[in-house]
Amino acid sequence: MSTSSETLPTIEELQRELSEKKQHIYALEKANKQLEQRVRSASETAGEPASITELEETLGRLVARIAAILQAEKCIFMLYDQNRSELAASRPAFGFTDDEISKLKVKVTDGVSGQVFRESKPVIIYDAATDDRAVHENVALLNVRNGACVPLIAEKRDEENRVVERNTIGVIHVFNKRYGNIFIEEDINLLERLAKNASAVIQNAQVFREVVEEKQELEHIIESVYAGLMMVHKDRNIMQMNTSARHMFGIKATDVVNKPYYEVIQDRKVKDMIARSLDSDEETAEEIDVVLPDEPDEEHIYQAQSALVKGESGSTVGAAIVFNDITEIRNVERMKTAFVSTVSHELRTPLTSIKGFISTLIDDTEGYYDKATQHEFYTIIDTECDRLVRLISDLLNVSRIEAGRALDLNPSSVTLPPIVEKAVSIQRSYTNKHDLVIDLEDDMPVINADADKIDQIFTNLINNAIKYSPEGGEVRIVGRKGEDGGVQFSIIDQGMGIPESHLPKVFERFHRVDNRDTRKVGGTGIGLYLVKHLVEAHGGKIWVESEYGKGSNFSFTLPKDIPLQQEETK
Ligand code: ADP
């Protein structure tokens, strides 16, 4: 830095200044080496990276040193942002407020920064108020009078330390506001030398930031995946365990990292599995049963799979274990097996009865049975055949829905009371234990619907109300006018009711409440599934309220008209 011409420095002063500067440069090179080492360790999986704050501190010291060496009042880096084609001031800077830093930006085509960046050549600003380039960049607003700006050039070197690539990554500014403290060529040479070191530091810092950000991003992804995930280092300590995995094992603490897995996890199967993977370099899979802390009544089935994590040299660093909740899959499989056996049973019962009565009639060559008894037998055969047809058409409808096709609707103007009365009278003929009561509001509206399907809905719900009230009691069918010319019905029984945990599931296919009471009642678990689809195909809603041991209330609504969408999917 030159001082004003009247006070020319002595040789001793210059020598002292030079030796000070040499020391600063030496310190700077040392800091850079340390930083390089940190970055290297941060890129390695096992290494503990230095924090971003530490890095910023190093960069902060760097700008302060540069300012000190050049006797500048302010020093700032402006880094190239490729996406925006601009140079933006970067933190930390020396002598600038955070607000100034965030506002200092310029397009690469403009200003003094743009020129230095594009041409990769230094520039001295003698007067920020009159220099066009500086005016363009609003340099004077920074309360400075003169400055120097040199490019930040990052060099890539090969193994023999030869420069193989040079990249301009930004510019560095030093400023002074005092009049007379003009920067000269010598300062530029010094600044260029410092800029070389600074570029290396900045580049290292950028790589470091990227590594840290990538690591954080990965941790966030792992943390938020639905499956349980944990990673165990070969030294037996947990490297990571996401929320789902911690929840699965009922672990409240979040600081399980670096703790031995066998102290954190209690499940024997999982512990054995991890030990096997780490000891024998083997990838394993297990099915484990877990009772989640917030669902103590239900057992969840998880499929645990371990995979080995290899380091760059190919040796095992640890193991990653993924836990997938397969409870639903297993339940559906179980339900399907149960369904096949109940359907076989449901098919066999009417067939056995049909075959029995037909054989009896064929064998009666002597005319032992009178006309009335024969008629009774034929009626039973007829009813059982109807039951078979119903069951088979239900099965076909289920497969239709499963295939994603809508149920066929054949809409017409439907007067509801006669449909209810017919369905009730048929169901009444099957029971003498139950009191079937029809309670309909006067002037029930006529709606646009498929009469057969509406009949199917009532038949199914009233039949269930009877089936699941083995002790008898009242079955009440309540009908009221609903919103916008629609209707609402409720089928209320005093039967066995439905346990609360099953309430959300009774409309699922194959779902049956499995207990001592229901086991005696025949069924396939597809009735309510179809009823729900039929109601929804009409644009209505269905729901259930029930008190276990007291009775159930199945309610549904039907609108005045079938919504367009449903009609179109026919
Ligand atoms: P299912 O052929 O088994 O009757 P549904 O789909 O009609 O099949 O009913 C599913 C399950 O819901 C039944 O197995 C039964 O456990 C329960 N359920 C249905 N209706 C009633 C009711 N009115 N009272 C008590 N439980 C019922």
Coordinates of C-alpha atoms and ligand atoms in Angstrom, one line a residue:
M1 CA 0.0 0.0 0.0
S2 CA 1.4 3.4 -0.9
T3 CA 1.2 6.3 1.5
S4 CA 1.1 9.9 0.5
S5 CA 4.2 11.1 -1.3
E6 CA 5.4 13.5 1.4
T7 CA 6.0 10.6 3.9
L8 CA 8.0 8.2 1.9
P9 CA 8.8 5.0 4.0
T10 CA 12.4 4.3 5.0
I11 CA 14.2 1.1 3.8
E12 CA 13.8 -0.4 7.4
E13 CA 10.1 0.4 7.4
L14 CA 9.7 -1.3 4.0
Q15 CA 11.7 -4.3 5.2
R16 CA 9.6 -4.6 8.3
E17 CA 6.4 -4.3 6.3
L18 CA 7.6 -7.0 3.9
S19 CA 8.5 -9.4 6.7
E20 CA 5.0 -8.8 8.3
K21 CA 3.3 -9.5 5.0
K22 CA 5.4 -12.7 4.6
Q23 CA 4.2 -13.9 8.0
H24 CA 0.6 -13.2 7.1
I25 CA 1.0 -15.1 3.9
Y26 CA 2.6 -18.0 5.7
A27 CA -0.3 -18.1 8.2
L28 CA -2.8 -18.0 5.4
E29 CA -1.1 -20.9 3.6
K30 CA -1.2 -22.9 6.8
A31 CA -4.9 -22.2 7.4
N32 CA -5.6 -23.4 3.8
K33 CA -3.7 -26.6 4.4
Q34 CA -5.7 -27.3 7.5
L35 CA -8.9 -26.6 5.7
E36 CA -8.0 -28.9 2.9
Q37 CA -7.4 -31.7 5.4
R38 CA -10.9 -31.0 7.0
V39 CA -12.6 -31.2 3.6
R40 CA -10.9 -34.5 2.9
S41 CA -12.0 -35.9 6.2
A42 CA -15.5 -34.6 5.6
S43 CA -15.7 -36.5 2.3
E44 CA -14.9 -39.8 4.1
T45 CA -17.9 -41.5 5.6
A46 CA -16.3 -42.3 8.9
G47 CA -14.7 -38.9 9.4
E48 CA -16.4 -36.2 11.5
P49 CA -16.7 -33.1 9.3
A50 CA -15.7 -29.7 10.6
S51 CA -18.8 -27.5 11.1
I52 CA -19.9 -24.8 8.7
T53 CA -19.3 -22.2 11.4
E54 CA -15.7 -23.3 11.7
L55 CA -15.3 -22.9 8.0
E56 CA -16.9 -19.4 8.1
E57 CA -14.5 -18.5 10.9
T58 CA -11.6 -19.5 8.8
L59 CA -12.8 -17.5 5.8
G60 CA -13.5 -14.6 8.2
R61 CA -9.9 -14.6 9.4
L62 CA -8.8 -14.8 5.8
V63 CA -10.6 -11.6 4.7
A64 CA -9.4 -9.8 7.8
R65 CA -5.8 -10.9 7.0
I66 CA -6.0 -9.8 3.4
A67 CA -7.3 -6.4 4.5
A68 CA -4.5 -6.2 7.1
I69 CA -1.8 -7.1 4.5
L70 CA -3.1 -4.5 2.1
Q71 CA -3.9 -2.0 4.7
A72 CA -7.5 -1.8 3.3
E73 CA -10.5 -0.9 5.3
K74 CA -12.8 -3.3 3.6
C75 CA -12.4 -6.6 1.8
I76 CA -15.1 -8.8 0.2
F77 CA -15.4 -11.8 -2.2
M78 CA -17.9 -11.8 -5.0
L79 CA -18.6 -15.3 -6.2
Y80 CA -19.9 -16.4 -9.6
D81 CA -23.4 -17.8 -9.5
Q82 CA -23.7 -19.7 -12.8
N83 CA -27.5 -20.1 -12.6
R84 CA -28.1 -16.3 -12.3
S85 CA -25.1 -15.2 -14.4
E86 CA -24.1 -12.8 -11.6
L87 CA -21.5 -12.1 -9.1
A88 CA -22.8 -12.0 -5.5
A89 CA -21.0 -10.8 -2.4
S90 CA -20.3 -13.7 -0.1
R91 CA -20.2 -13.9 3.7
P92 CA -17.9 -13.5 5.6
A93 CA -16.5 -10.1 4.6
F94 CA -14.4 -7.5 6.3
G95 CA -15.8 -4.1 7.0
F96 CA -19.3 -4.7 5.6
T97 CA -22.7 -5.1 7.3
D98 CA -24.8 -8.2 6.6
D99 CA -27.3 -5.9 4.8
E100 CA -24.6 -4.5 2.5
I101 CA -23.4 -8.0 1.7
S102 CA -26.8 -9.3 0.8
K103 CA -27.4 -6.3 -1.5
L104 CA -24.1 -6.4 -3.3
K105 CA -24.8 -8.2 -6.6
V106 CA -23.9 -7.5 -10.2
K107 CA -24.5 -9.2 -13.5
V108 CA -21.3 -10.7 -15.1
T109 CA -21.8 -8.3 -18.0
D110 CA -21.8 -5.2 -15.7
G111 CA -19.7 -3.2 -13.4
V112 CA -16.1 -3.4 -12.3
S113 CA -16.6 -6.9 -10.8
G114 CA -18.1 -8.1 -14.1
Q115 CA -15.1 -6.7 -16.1
V116 CA -12.5 -8.3 -13.8
F117 CA -14.4 -11.6 -13.9
R118 CA -14.8 -11.6 -17.7
E119 CA -11.3 -10.5 -18.5
S120 CA -9.6 -12.2 -15.6
K121 CA -7.4 -9.1 -15.2
P122 CA -7.1 -6.8 -12.1
V123 CA -8.5 -3.3 -12.0
I124 CA -7.7 -0.3 -9.7
I125 CA -10.5 2.1 -8.9
Y126 CA -9.0 5.5 -8.2
D127 CA -12.3 7.3 -7.5
A128 CA -15.5 5.3 -7.0
A129 CA -17.6 8.4 -7.6
T130 CA -16.4 9.0 -11.1
D131 CA -15.2 5.6 -12.4
D132 CA -18.1 4.5 -14.7
R133 CA -17.7 0.8 -13.9
A134 CA -17.7 1.5 -10.2
V135 CA -20.7 3.9 -10.5
H136 CA -22.6 1.1 -12.4
E137 CA -22.0 -1.2 -9.5
N138 CA -23.0 1.4 -6.9
V139 CA -19.6 1.0 -5.3
A140 CA -19.7 4.6 -3.9
L141 CA -22.8 3.6 -1.9
L142 CA -20.6 1.4 0.1
N143 CA -19.0 4.5 1.5
V144 CA -15.6 3.9 -0.1
R145 CA -13.5 6.0 -2.3
N146 CA -11.0 3.8 -4.0
G147 CA -10.3 0.1 -4.4
A148 CA -8.6 -2.8 -6.2
C149 CA -10.2 -5.8 -7.6
V150 CA -8.5 -9.0 -8.8
P151 CA -10.0 -12.2 -10.2
L152 CA -10.3 -15.3 -8.0
I153 CA -8.7 -18.1 -10.0
A154 CA -9.0 -21.7 -8.8
E155 CA -6.3 -24.0 -10.1
K156 CA -6.6 -27.7 -10.5
R157 CA -3.2 -29.5 -10.3
D158 CA -2.2 -33.0 -11.3
E159 CA -0.1 -35.4 -9.2
E160 CA 3.1 -33.6 -10.2
N161 CA 1.7 -30.3 -9.1
R162 CA 1.3 -29.0 -12.6
V163 CA -1.7 -26.7 -13.3
V164 CA -4.1 -28.6 -15.5
E165 CA -7.1 -26.3 -15.2
R166 CA -7.8 -22.7 -14.3
N167 CA -11.2 -21.4 -13.4
T168 CA -12.3 -17.9 -12.5
I169 CA -14.7 -18.4 -9.6
G170 CA -15.3 -14.8 -8.7
V171 CA -13.4 -11.6 -7.8
I172 CA -12.0 -10.1 -4.6
H173 CA -12.3 -6.5 -3.7
V174 CA -10.3 -4.4 -1.3
F175 CA -11.6 -0.8 -0.6
N176 CA -10.5 2.3 1.2
K177 CA -12.5 5.4 2.0
R178 CA -9.6 7.6 3.0
Y179 CA -8.5 10.0 0.3
G180 CA -4.9 9.4 -0.7
N181 CA -4.7 5.7 0.2
I182 CA -4.6 4.7 -3.4
F183 CA -3.8 1.1 -4.3
I184 CA -0.8 0.7 -6.7
E185 CA 0.6 -2.0 -9.0
E186 CA 2.6 -3.5 -6.1
D187 CA -0.6 -4.0 -4.1
I188 CA -2.2 -5.7 -7.1
N189 CA 0.6 -8.2 -7.3
L190 CA 0.3 -8.9 -3.6
L191 CA -3.5 -9.2 -3.9
E192 CA -3.2 -11.5 -6.8
R193 CA -0.9 -13.8 -4.8
L194 CA -3.4 -13.7 -1.8
A195 CA -6.3 -14.3 -4.2
K196 CA -4.7 -17.5 -5.3
N197 CA -4.7 -18.8 -1.8
A198 CA -8.1 -17.4 -1.1
S199 CA -9.5 -19.2 -4.3
A200 CA -8.2 -22.5 -3.0
V201 CA -9.8 -21.8 0.4
I202 CA -13.1 -20.8 -1.1
Q203 CA -13.1 -23.8 -3.5
N204 CA -12.4 -26.1 -0.6
A205 CA -15.1 -24.4 1.4
Q206 CA -17.6 -24.8 -1.5
V207 CA -16.7 -28.5 -1.8
F208 CA -17.0 -28.8 2.0
R209 CA -20.4 -27.1 2.0
E210 CA -21.6 -29.4 -0.8
V211 CA -20.4 -32.5 1.1
V212 CA -22.1 -31.3 4.3
E213 CA -25.3 -30.4 2.4
E214 CA -25.4 -33.7 0.6
K215 CA -24.9 -35.5 3.9
Q216 CA -27.7 -33.5 5.5
E217 CA -30.0 -34.0 2.5
L218 CA -29.4 -37.8 2.7
E219 CA -30.1 -37.7 6.5
H220 CA -33.4 -35.9 5.9
I221 CA -34.4 -38.4 3.2
I222 CA -33.5 -41.3 5.4
E223 CA -35.3 -39.6 8.3
S224 CA -38.5 -39.1 6.4
V225 CA -38.9 -42.4 4.6
Y226 CA -41.9 -44.4 5.7
A227 CA -40.0 -47.6 6.1
G228 CA -37.9 -48.1 9.3
L229 CA -34.2 -47.7 8.5
M230 CA -31.1 -48.0 10.5
M231 CA -27.4 -48.2 9.8
V232 CA -24.9 -49.9 12.1
H233 CA -21.2 -49.5 11.9
K234 CA -18.9 -52.5 11.9
D235 CA -17.8 -51.4 15.4
R236 CA -21.4 -52.1 16.5
N237 CA -22.4 -48.5 17.0
I238 CA -25.5 -47.1 15.4
M239 CA -24.7 -44.6 12.6
Q240 CA -28.3 -43.7 11.9
M241 CA -31.8 -44.7 12.9
N242 CA -34.8 -43.0 11.5
T243 CA -38.0 -42.0 13.2
S244 CA -40.0 -45.0 11.9
A245 CA -37.4 -47.4 13.2
R246 CA -37.2 -45.7 16.5
H247 CA -41.1 -45.7 16.7
M248 CA -41.1 -49.4 15.8
F249 CA -38.9 -50.3 18.7
G250 CA -40.5 -47.8 21.1
I251 CA -37.3 -45.8 21.4
K252 CA -38.1 -42.3 22.7
A253 CA -34.5 -40.9 22.7
T254 CA -33.3 -39.3 19.5
D255 CA -29.6 -39.5 20.4
V256 CA -29.1 -43.2 19.6
V257 CA -26.2 -42.4 17.2
N258 CA -22.9 -43.8 18.3
K259 CA -24.5 -46.1 20.9
P260 CA -24.1 -49.9 20.6
Y261 CA -27.1 -51.3 18.7
Y262 CA -27.5 -54.2 21.2
E263 CA -28.1 -51.7 24.0
V264 CA -30.7 -49.7 22.1
I265 CA -32.6 -52.6 20.5
Q266 CA -34.3 -55.3 22.7
D267 CA -35.7 -57.5 19.9
R268 CA -33.6 -60.7 19.9
K269 CA -34.3 -61.6 16.3
V270 CA -33.1 -58.2 15.1
K271 CA -30.1 -58.2 17.3
D272 CA -29.1 -61.7 15.9
M273 CA -29.7 -60.5 12.4
I274 CA -27.4 -57.5 12.7
A275 CA -24.7 -59.6 14.4
R276 CA -24.9 -62.2 11.6
S277 CA -24.6 -59.5 8.9
L278 CA -21.6 -57.9 10.5
D279 CA -19.8 -61.1 11.5
S280 CA -20.2 -63.1 8.4
D281 CA -20.6 -60.4 5.8
E282 CA -23.9 -61.8 4.9
E283 CA -27.2 -60.1 3.8
T284 CA -30.1 -61.5 5.7
A285 CA -33.9 -61.2 5.8
E286 CA -36.3 -62.0 8.6
E287 CA -40.0 -61.5 9.5
I288 CA -40.5 -60.1 12.9
D289 CA -43.6 -59.5 15.0
V290 CA -43.7 -56.2 16.8
V291 CA -46.3 -54.7 19.2
L292 CA -46.1 -51.0 18.6
P293 CA -46.2 -48.9 21.8
D294 CA -49.2 -46.9 20.7
E295 CA -51.1 -50.0 19.4
P296 CA -50.8 -52.5 22.2
D297 CA -53.7 -54.7 21.0
E298 CA -52.3 -55.3 17.6
E299 CA -49.3 -57.1 16.4
H300 CA -47.5 -55.7 13.4
I301 CA -45.5 -57.9 11.0
Y302 CA -42.3 -56.4 9.6
Q303 CA -40.0 -57.7 7.0
A304 CA -36.4 -56.8 8.1
Q305 CA -33.7 -56.9 5.4
S306 CA -30.1 -56.2 5.9
A307 CA -27.7 -55.0 3.3
L308 CA -23.9 -54.6 3.7
V309 CA -22.5 -51.1 3.3
K310 CA -19.1 -51.2 1.5
G311 CA -16.4 -48.6 1.7
E312 CA -14.4 -47.4 -1.3
S313 CA -11.9 -50.2 -0.8
G314 CA -14.7 -52.8 -1.0
S315 CA -14.5 -53.7 2.7
T316 CA -17.6 -53.8 4.8
V317 CA -18.1 -50.5 6.7
G318 CA -21.3 -51.6 8.3
A319 CA -24.9 -52.8 7.7
A320 CA -28.1 -51.1 6.7
I321 CA -31.3 -52.6 7.8
V322 CA -34.7 -51.8 6.3
F323 CA -38.0 -52.6 8.1
N324 CA -41.1 -52.8 6.0
D325 CA -44.5 -53.1 7.6
I326 CA -46.1 -56.0 5.8
T327 CA -49.0 -56.5 8.3
E328 CA -51.6 -55.5 5.7
I329 CA -50.2 -57.8 3.0
R330 CA -50.2 -60.7 5.5
N331 CA -53.7 -59.9 6.6
V332 CA -55.1 -59.8 3.1
E333 CA -53.3 -63.2 2.5
R334 CA -54.8 -64.6 5.6
M335 CA -58.3 -63.2 4.7
K336 CA -58.0 -64.6 1.2
T337 CA -57.3 -68.1 2.6
A338 CA -60.2 -67.7 5.1
F339 CA -62.4 -66.4 2.2
V340 CA -61.7 -69.5 0.0
S341 CA -62.7 -71.8 2.9
T342 CA -65.8 -69.7 3.8
V343 CA -66.9 -69.5 0.2
S344 CA -66.4 -73.2 -0.3
H345 CA -68.5 -73.7 2.8
E346 CA -71.2 -71.3 1.7
L347 CA -71.4 -73.0 -1.7
R348 CA -71.5 -76.5 -0.2
T349 CA -74.3 -75.8 2.3
P350 CA -77.0 -74.9 -0.3
L351 CA -75.7 -77.6 -2.7
T352 CA -75.9 -80.3 0.0
S353 CA -79.4 -79.2 0.8
I354 CA -80.4 -79.2 -3.0
K355 CA -78.8 -82.5 -3.6
G356 CA -80.5 -84.0 -0.4
F357 CA -84.0 -82.9 -1.4
I358 CA -83.6 -83.9 -5.1
S359 CA -82.3 -87.4 -4.1
T360 CA -85.2 -87.8 -1.7
L361 CA -87.7 -86.9 -4.5
I362 CA -86.0 -89.2 -7.0
D363 CA -85.9 -92.1 -4.5
D364 CA -89.6 -91.7 -3.7
T365 CA -90.8 -94.0 -6.5
E366 CA -93.6 -95.2 -4.2
G367 CA -95.2 -91.7 -3.9
Y368 CA -94.5 -91.6 -0.1
Y369 CA -94.5 -87.8 0.0
D370 CA -97.8 -86.1 -0.7
K371 CA -98.1 -83.1 -3.0
A372 CA -97.8 -80.5 -0.2
T373 CA -94.6 -82.0 1.1
Q374 CA -93.2 -82.2 -2.4
H375 CA -94.0 -78.6 -3.0
E376 CA -92.3 -77.7 0.3
F377 CA -89.2 -79.6 -0.9
Y378 CA -89.3 -77.8 -4.3
T379 CA -89.6 -74.5 -2.6
I380 CA -86.5 -75.2 -0.4
I381 CA -84.6 -76.2 -3.6
D382 CA -85.7 -73.0 -5.3
T383 CA -84.6 -70.9 -2.3
E384 CA -81.3 -72.6 -2.1
C385 CA -80.7 -72.1 -5.8
D386 CA -81.5 -68.4 -5.4
R387 CA -78.9 -68.3 -2.6
L388 CA -76.3 -69.9 -4.9
V389 CA -77.1 -67.5 -7.7
R390 CA -76.8 -64.5 -5.2
L391 CA -73.5 -65.8 -3.9
I392 CA -72.1 -66.3 -7.4
S393 CA -73.3 -62.9 -8.6
D394 CA -71.8 -61.3 -5.5
L395 CA -68.4 -63.0 -6.3
L396 CA -68.6 -61.8 -9.9
N397 CA -69.4 -58.2 -8.7
V398 CA -66.4 -58.3 -6.4
S399 CA -64.1 -59.3 -9.2
R400 CA -65.7 -56.6 -11.3
I401 CA -64.9 -53.9 -8.7
E402 CA -61.4 -55.3 -8.1
A403 CA -60.8 -55.0 -11.9
G404 CA -61.6 -51.3 -11.5
R405 CA -64.8 -51.5 -13.4
A406 CA -67.9 -49.7 -12.2
L407 CA -71.0 -51.7 -11.3
D408 CA -73.7 -51.6 -13.9
L409 CA -76.6 -49.3 -13.0
N410 CA -80.0 -49.5 -14.7
P411 CA -81.6 -46.2 -13.5
S412 CA -85.3 -45.4 -13.4
S413 CA -87.7 -43.5 -11.2
V414 CA -87.9 -45.5 -8.0
T415 CA -90.6 -45.3 -5.3
L416 CA -88.8 -46.6 -2.2
P417 CA -91.5 -47.8 0.3
P418 CA -92.7 -50.8 -1.9
I419 CA -89.0 -51.9 -2.3
V420 CA -88.5 -51.8 1.5
E421 CA -91.8 -53.7 2.2
K422 CA -90.9 -56.4 -0.3
A423 CA -87.4 -56.9 1.1
V424 CA -88.7 -56.9 4.6
S425 CA -91.4 -59.4 3.9
I426 CA -89.0 -61.9 2.3
Q427 CA -86.6 -61.6 5.2
R428 CA -89.5 -61.9 7.7
S429 CA -90.3 -65.3 6.1
Y430 CA -86.9 -66.6 7.3
T431 CA -87.3 -65.8 10.9
N432 CA -89.8 -66.0 13.7
K433 CA -87.5 -64.7 16.4
H434 CA -87.2 -61.1 15.1
D435 CA -89.6 -58.2 15.1
L436 CA -89.2 -56.4 11.8
V437 CA -90.5 -52.8 12.0
I438 CA -90.8 -50.4 9.1
D439 CA -90.7 -46.8 10.1
L440 CA -90.9 -44.6 7.0
E441 CA -91.7 -40.9 6.8
D442 CA -94.8 -40.0 4.8
D443 CA -94.2 -38.7 1.2
M444 CA -90.8 -40.3 0.8
P445 CA -89.4 -38.8 -2.4
V446 CA -89.2 -40.7 -5.7
I447 CA -85.5 -41.0 -6.6
N448 CA -83.6 -41.9 -9.7
A449 CA -81.9 -45.2 -9.0
D450 CA -81.4 -48.8 -10.0
A451 CA -84.4 -50.6 -8.2
D452 CA -82.7 -54.0 -8.2
K453 CA -79.5 -52.6 -6.6
I454 CA -81.6 -50.7 -4.0
D455 CA -83.3 -54.0 -3.2
Q456 CA -79.9 -55.7 -2.9
I457 CA -78.8 -53.0 -0.4
F458 CA -81.9 -53.5 1.8
T459 CA -81.8 -57.3 1.6
N460 CA -78.2 -57.4 2.6
L461 CA -78.4 -55.0 5.5
I462 CA -81.7 -56.5 6.9
N463 CA -80.3 -60.0 6.4
N464 CA -77.2 -59.1 8.4
A465 CA -79.3 -57.4 11.1
I466 CA -81.1 -60.7 11.5
K467 CA -78.0 -63.0 11.1
Y468 CA -76.1 -61.1 13.7
S469 CA -79.0 -60.9 16.2
P470 CA -79.1 -64.6 17.1
E471 CA -81.2 -64.0 20.2
G472 CA -83.8 -62.2 18.1
G473 CA -85.1 -58.7 19.0
E474 CA -86.3 -55.8 16.9
V475 CA -84.9 -54.9 13.5
R476 CA -86.1 -51.4 12.7
I477 CA -85.9 -49.9 9.2
V478 CA -86.1 -46.2 9.4
G479 CA -86.5 -44.0 6.3
R480 CA -86.4 -40.2 6.3
K481 CA -86.3 -37.5 3.7
G482 CA -82.8 -36.3 3.2
E483 CA -81.0 -33.3 1.8
D484 CA -81.9 -31.9 -1.6
G485 CA -84.7 -34.3 -2.3
G486 CA -82.6 -37.4 -1.3
V487 CA -83.3 -40.0 1.4
Q488 CA -81.6 -41.4 4.4
F489 CA -82.2 -44.9 5.8
S490 CA -81.1 -46.7 8.9
I491 CA -81.3 -50.4 9.7
I492 CA -81.1 -50.8 13.5
D493 CA -80.8 -54.1 15.3
Q494 CA -80.4 -55.2 18.9
G495 CA -77.9 -57.9 18.1
M496 CA -74.3 -58.7 19.0
G497 CA -72.9 -55.4 17.8
I498 CA -69.4 -54.8 16.4
P499 CA -66.2 -54.3 18.5
E500 CA -64.9 -50.7 18.1
S501 CA -61.6 -51.8 16.5
H502 CA -63.5 -53.6 13.7
L503 CA -65.8 -50.7 12.9
P504 CA -63.6 -49.0 10.3
K505 CA -63.0 -52.3 8.6
V506 CA -66.4 -54.0 8.2
F507 CA -66.8 -52.5 4.7
E508 CA -63.5 -53.9 3.5
R509 CA -63.6 -57.0 1.3
F510 CA -63.4 -60.4 3.1
H511 CA -63.4 -58.7 6.5
R512 CA -65.4 -60.6 9.1
V513 CA -65.4 -60.1 12.8
D514 CA -63.9 -63.3 14.0
N515 CA -65.1 -64.3 17.5
R516 CA -67.1 -67.0 19.2
D517 CA -70.4 -65.5 18.3
T518 CA -69.8 -64.6 14.7
R519 CA -68.2 -68.0 13.9
K520 CA -71.6 -69.7 14.2
V521 CA -73.0 -67.3 11.6
G522 CA -72.4 -68.1 7.9
G523 CA -70.9 -65.4 5.6
T524 CA -68.2 -64.5 3.2
G525 CA -67.3 -61.0 4.3
I526 CA -68.2 -59.5 0.9
G527 CA -71.8 -58.4 1.6
L528 CA -71.0 -55.0 3.1
Y529 CA -68.2 -54.4 0.7
L530 CA -70.7 -54.7 -2.2
V531 CA -73.4 -52.7 -0.3
K532 CA -70.9 -49.8 0.1
H533 CA -70.0 -49.9 -3.6
L534 CA -73.7 -50.0 -4.6
V535 CA -74.5 -47.0 -2.3
E536 CA -71.5 -45.0 -3.6
A537 CA -72.4 -45.9 -7.2
H538 CA -75.6 -44.1 -6.6
G539 CA -73.7 -41.1 -5.2
G540 CA -74.7 -41.9 -1.5
K541 CA -72.7 -42.5 1.7
I542 CA -72.8 -45.4 4.1
W543 CA -71.6 -45.6 7.7
V544 CA -72.1 -47.7 10.8
E545 CA -72.5 -47.0 14.5
S546 CA -72.5 -49.9 16.9
E547 CA -72.1 -50.8 20.6
Y548 CA -70.5 -54.2 21.1
G549 CA -73.1 -56.5 22.8
K550 CA -75.9 -54.0 22.3
G551 CA -76.6 -53.7 18.6
S552 CA -75.7 -51.9 15.4
N553 CA -77.1 -49.1 13.2
F554 CA -76.2 -49.2 9.5
S555 CA -77.2 -45.9 7.8
F556 CA -76.9 -44.8 4.2
T557 CA -78.0 -41.9 2.1
L558 CA -79.2 -41.8 -1.5
P559 CA -79.4 -38.6 -3.5
K560 CA -82.3 -37.6 -5.7
D561 CA -80.3 -38.2 -8.8
I562 CA -77.3 -40.4 -9.7
P563 CA -74.4 -38.0 -10.2
L564 CA -73.3 -37.7 -13.8
Q565 CA -69.9 -39.2 -13.3
Q566 CA -71.4 -42.5 -11.9
E567 CA -73.9 -42.7 -14.8
E568 CA -71.1 -42.2 -17.3
T569 CA -68.9 -45.0 -16.0
K570 CA -71.7 -47.5 -16.6
Ligands
ADP1 P1 -70.8 -61.6 6.0 O1 -71.0 -62.4 4.8 O2 -69.7 -62.2 6.9 O3 -72.0 -61.3 6.8 P2 -70.6 -58.8 5.5 O4 -69.7 -58.1 4.6 O5 -72.1 -58.7 5.3 O6 -70.1 -60.3 5.5 O7 -70.3 -58.3 6.9 C1 -68.9 -58.2 7.3 C2 -68.8 -58.5 8.8 O8 -69.4 -57.4 9.6 C3 -69.6 -59.7 9.3 O9 -68.8 -60.8 9.2 C4 -69.9 -59.3 10.7 O10 -68.8 -59.7 11.6 C5 -70.0 -57.8 10.7 N1 -71.5 -57.4 10.6 C6 -72.2 -57.0 9.6 N2 -73.4 -56.6 9.9 C7 -73.5 -56.7 11.2 C8 -74.6 -56.5 12.2 N3 -75.8 -56.0 11.8 N4 -74.3 -56.8 13.5 C9 -73.1 -57.2 13.9 N5 -72.1 -57.4 13.0 C10 -72.3 -57.2 11.7

